Coordinates of C-alpha atoms in Angstrom, one line a residue:
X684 CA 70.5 -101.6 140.1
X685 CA 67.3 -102.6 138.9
X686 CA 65.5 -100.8 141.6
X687 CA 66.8 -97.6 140.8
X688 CA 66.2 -98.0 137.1
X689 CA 62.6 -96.4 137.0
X690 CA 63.1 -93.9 139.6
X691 CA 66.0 -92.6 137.6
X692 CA 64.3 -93.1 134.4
X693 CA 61.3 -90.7 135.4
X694 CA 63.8 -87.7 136.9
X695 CA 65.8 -88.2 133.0
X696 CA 62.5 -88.0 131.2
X697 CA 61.1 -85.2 133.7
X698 CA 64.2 -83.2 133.4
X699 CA 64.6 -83.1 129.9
X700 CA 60.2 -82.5 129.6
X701 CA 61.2 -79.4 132.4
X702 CA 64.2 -77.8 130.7
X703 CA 64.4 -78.9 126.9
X704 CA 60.9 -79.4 125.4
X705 CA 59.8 -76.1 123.9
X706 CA 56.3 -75.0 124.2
X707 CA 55.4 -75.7 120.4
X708 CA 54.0 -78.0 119.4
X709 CA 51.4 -78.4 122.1
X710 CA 50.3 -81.9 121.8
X711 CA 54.0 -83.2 122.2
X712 CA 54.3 -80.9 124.7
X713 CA 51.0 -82.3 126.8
X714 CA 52.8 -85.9 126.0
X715 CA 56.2 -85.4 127.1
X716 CA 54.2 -84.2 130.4
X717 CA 52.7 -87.2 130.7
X718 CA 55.1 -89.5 130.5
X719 CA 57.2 -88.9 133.8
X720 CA 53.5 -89.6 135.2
X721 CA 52.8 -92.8 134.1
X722 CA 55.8 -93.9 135.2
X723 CA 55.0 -92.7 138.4
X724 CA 52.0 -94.7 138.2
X725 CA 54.1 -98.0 137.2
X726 CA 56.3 -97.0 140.3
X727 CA 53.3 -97.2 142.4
X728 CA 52.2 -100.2 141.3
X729 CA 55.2 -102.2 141.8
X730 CA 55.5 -100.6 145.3
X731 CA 55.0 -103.5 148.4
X732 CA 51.8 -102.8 150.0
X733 CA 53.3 -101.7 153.3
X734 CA 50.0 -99.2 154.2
X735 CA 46.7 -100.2 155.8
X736 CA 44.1 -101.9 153.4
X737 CA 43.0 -99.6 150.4
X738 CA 45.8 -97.2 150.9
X739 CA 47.6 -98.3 147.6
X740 CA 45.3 -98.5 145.0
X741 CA 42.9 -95.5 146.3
X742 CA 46.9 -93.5 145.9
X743 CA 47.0 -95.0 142.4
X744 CA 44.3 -93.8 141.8
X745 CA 44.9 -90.5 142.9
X746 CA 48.2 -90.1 140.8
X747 CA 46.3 -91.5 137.4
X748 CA 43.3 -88.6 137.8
X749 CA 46.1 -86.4 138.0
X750 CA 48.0 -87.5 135.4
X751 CA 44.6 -87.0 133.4
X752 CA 44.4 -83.4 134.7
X753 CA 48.0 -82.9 133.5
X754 CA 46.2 -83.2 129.8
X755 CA 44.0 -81.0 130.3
X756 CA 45.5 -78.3 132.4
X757 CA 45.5 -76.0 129.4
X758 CA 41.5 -75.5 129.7
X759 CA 42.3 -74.0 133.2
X760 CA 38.9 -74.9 135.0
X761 CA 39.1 -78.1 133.7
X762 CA 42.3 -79.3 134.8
X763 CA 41.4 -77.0 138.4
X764 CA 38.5 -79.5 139.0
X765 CA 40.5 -82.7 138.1
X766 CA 43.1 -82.2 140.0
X767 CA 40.5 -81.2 142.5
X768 CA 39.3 -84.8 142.3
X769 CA 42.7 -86.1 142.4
X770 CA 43.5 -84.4 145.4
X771 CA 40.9 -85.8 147.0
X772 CA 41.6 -89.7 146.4
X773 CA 44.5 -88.5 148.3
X774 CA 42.9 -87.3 151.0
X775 CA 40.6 -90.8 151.5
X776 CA 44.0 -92.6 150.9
X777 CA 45.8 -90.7 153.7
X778 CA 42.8 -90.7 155.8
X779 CA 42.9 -94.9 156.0
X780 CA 46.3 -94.5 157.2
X781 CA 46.2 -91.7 159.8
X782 CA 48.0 -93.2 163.2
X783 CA 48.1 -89.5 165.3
X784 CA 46.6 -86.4 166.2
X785 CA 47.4 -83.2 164.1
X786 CA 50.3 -81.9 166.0
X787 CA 49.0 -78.3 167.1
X788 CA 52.0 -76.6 165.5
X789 CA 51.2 -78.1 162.3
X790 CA 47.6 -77.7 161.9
X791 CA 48.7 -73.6 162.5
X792 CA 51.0 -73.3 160.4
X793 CA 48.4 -74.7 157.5
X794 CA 45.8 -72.7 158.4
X795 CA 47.6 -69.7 158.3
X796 CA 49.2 -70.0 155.7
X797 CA 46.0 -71.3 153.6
X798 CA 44.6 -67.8 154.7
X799 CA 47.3 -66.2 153.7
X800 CA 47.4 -67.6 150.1
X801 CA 43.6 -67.1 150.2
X802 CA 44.4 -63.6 150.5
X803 CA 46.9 -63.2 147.8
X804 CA 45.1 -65.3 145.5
X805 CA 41.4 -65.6 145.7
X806 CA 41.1 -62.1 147.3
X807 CA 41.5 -60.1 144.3
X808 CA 39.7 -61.9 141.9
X809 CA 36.5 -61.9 144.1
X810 CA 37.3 -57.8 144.9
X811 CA 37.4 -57.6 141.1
X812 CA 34.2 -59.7 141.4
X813 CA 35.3 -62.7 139.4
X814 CA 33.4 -66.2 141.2
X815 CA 36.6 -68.0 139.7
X816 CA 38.1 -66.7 143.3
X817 CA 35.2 -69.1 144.9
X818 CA 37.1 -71.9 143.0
X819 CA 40.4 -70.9 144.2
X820 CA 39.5 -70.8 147.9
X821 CA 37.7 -74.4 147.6
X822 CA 40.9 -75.7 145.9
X823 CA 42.8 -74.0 148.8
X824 CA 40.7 -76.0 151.3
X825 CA 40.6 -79.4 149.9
X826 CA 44.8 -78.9 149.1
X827 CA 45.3 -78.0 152.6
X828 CA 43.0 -80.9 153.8
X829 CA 45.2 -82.8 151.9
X830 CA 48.4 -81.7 153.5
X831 CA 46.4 -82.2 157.0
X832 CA 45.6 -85.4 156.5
X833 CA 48.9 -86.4 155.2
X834 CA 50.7 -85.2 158.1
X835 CA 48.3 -87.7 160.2
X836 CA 49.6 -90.5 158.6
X837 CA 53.6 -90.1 160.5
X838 CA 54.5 -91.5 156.5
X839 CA 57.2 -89.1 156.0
X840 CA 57.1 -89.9 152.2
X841 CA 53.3 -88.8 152.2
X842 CA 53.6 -85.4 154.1
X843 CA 57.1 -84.4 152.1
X844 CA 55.2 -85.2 148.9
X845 CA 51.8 -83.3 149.9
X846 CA 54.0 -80.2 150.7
X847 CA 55.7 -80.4 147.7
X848 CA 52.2 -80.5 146.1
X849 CA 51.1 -77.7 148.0
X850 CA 54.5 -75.2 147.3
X851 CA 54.1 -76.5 143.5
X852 CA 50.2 -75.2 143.5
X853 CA 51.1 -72.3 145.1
X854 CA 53.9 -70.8 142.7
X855 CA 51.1 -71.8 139.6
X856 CA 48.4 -69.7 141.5
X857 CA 50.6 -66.6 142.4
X858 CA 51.9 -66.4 138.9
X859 CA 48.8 -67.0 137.3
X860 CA 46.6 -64.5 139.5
X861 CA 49.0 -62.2 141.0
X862 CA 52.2 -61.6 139.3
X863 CA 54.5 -63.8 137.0
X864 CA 57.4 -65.5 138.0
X865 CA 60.9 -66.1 136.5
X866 CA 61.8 -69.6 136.4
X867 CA 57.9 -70.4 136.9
X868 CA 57.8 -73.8 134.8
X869 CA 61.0 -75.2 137.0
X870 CA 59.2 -73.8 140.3
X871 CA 56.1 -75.3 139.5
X872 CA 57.1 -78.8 137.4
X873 CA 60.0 -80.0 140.0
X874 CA 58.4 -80.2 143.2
X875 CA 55.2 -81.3 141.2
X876 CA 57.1 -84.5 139.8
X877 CA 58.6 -84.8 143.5
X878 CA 55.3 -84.5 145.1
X879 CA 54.0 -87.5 143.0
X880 CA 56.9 -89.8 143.2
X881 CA 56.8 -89.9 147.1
X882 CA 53.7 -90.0 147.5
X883 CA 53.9 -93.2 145.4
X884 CA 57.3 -94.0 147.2
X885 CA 54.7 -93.6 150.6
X886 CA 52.9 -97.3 149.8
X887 CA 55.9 -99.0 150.4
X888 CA 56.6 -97.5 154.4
X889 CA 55.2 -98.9 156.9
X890 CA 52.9 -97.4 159.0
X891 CA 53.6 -95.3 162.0
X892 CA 52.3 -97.1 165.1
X893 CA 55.2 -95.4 167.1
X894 CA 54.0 -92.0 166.3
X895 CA 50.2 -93.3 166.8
X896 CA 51.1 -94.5 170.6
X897 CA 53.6 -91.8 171.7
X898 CA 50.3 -89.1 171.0
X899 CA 47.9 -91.5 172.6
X900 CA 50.5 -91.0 175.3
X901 CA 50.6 -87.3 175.2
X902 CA 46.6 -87.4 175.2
X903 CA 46.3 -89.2 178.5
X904 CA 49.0 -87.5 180.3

């Protein structure tokens, strides 16, 4: 039981910090936030360190600049380039455990659809001839870079929870640049919470050396 008590603990406090907290006052809004994210972090912690050397402590560290960008999401830009920074911990985290090549199906699909939300997105704010488009499309890239090196890993924790953090970003940007969206805090706030907890769930697996040889396989036949 005791190993189910904190993941359970974080989905009570994030559902009631999704669909109960009102918007006023701010401050205990911004804490409630937080709090479903430092358990996260405690989660992570307390995970075995299954993953190469690094892995979970450069992940940790990922999840606590986020949690700071959490705070300070309200100054847009601000919270843009911190989770910027988070994202990118990620990235060197997942990168230290990458066991395979991108599977070319993948790789498309991520491209494509990073072009596509590009469009959407970033698109009209640079027609307009706002340079916070600029900022969009380098978030897009580093996100995606994320995902990419995430699916490289075979951790199937790390690649369901950097998808989640890609669908989550991408319902905030189209309801924020292109047109609002019913339901937009649960769209955003449940995959988001998601996102975080397996990628700290992803320290514990072990890493993929089946995946690694079957493409080294592949690459010689």
């Amino acid at each position: 039981m005791n190993r189910y008590l904190l993941p359970l603990l974080i989905a009570v406090i994030g559902i009631v910090y999704i669909f109960f907290i009102p918007p006023e006052p701010v401050g205990f809004k911004i804490l409630m936030k937080l709090i479903p994210m430092a358990l996260i972090i405690l989660f992570a912690v307390k995970q075995p360190d299954r993953m190469p050397a690094g892995y979970k402590w450069v992940a940790t560290t990922g999840l606590a600049v986020c949690m700071v960008a959490d705070g300070v999401i309200y100054w847009f830009i601000a919270g843009l380039v911190t989770f910027l920074i988070g994202h990118l911990f990620y990235i060197a985290a997942f990168r230290r455990a990458a066991v395979r090549q991108m599977p070319k199906a993948a790789g498309s699909a991520l491209v494509l659809y990073g072009l596509v939300m590009a469009g959407i997105v970033a698109g009209p704010l640079l027609l307009g001839g706002d340079l916070l488009g600029l900022a969009v499309i380098a978030y897009i890239v580093v996100i995606l870079t994320m995902g990419w090196t995430a699916i490289r890993t075979g951790n199937a924790y790390a690649i369901a929870g950097a998808l989640l953090f890609i669908f989550s970003d991408s319902v905030l940007a189209i309801d924020r640049f292109t047109i609002p969206l019913a339901g937009r805090d649960a769209l955003v706030m449940v995959p988001y919470y998601a996102a975080q907890f397996l990628i700290a769930a992803s320290i514990a697996r072990r890493p993929a050396k089946k995946l690694a040889a079957r493409d080294h396989e592949r690459a010689l036949a």
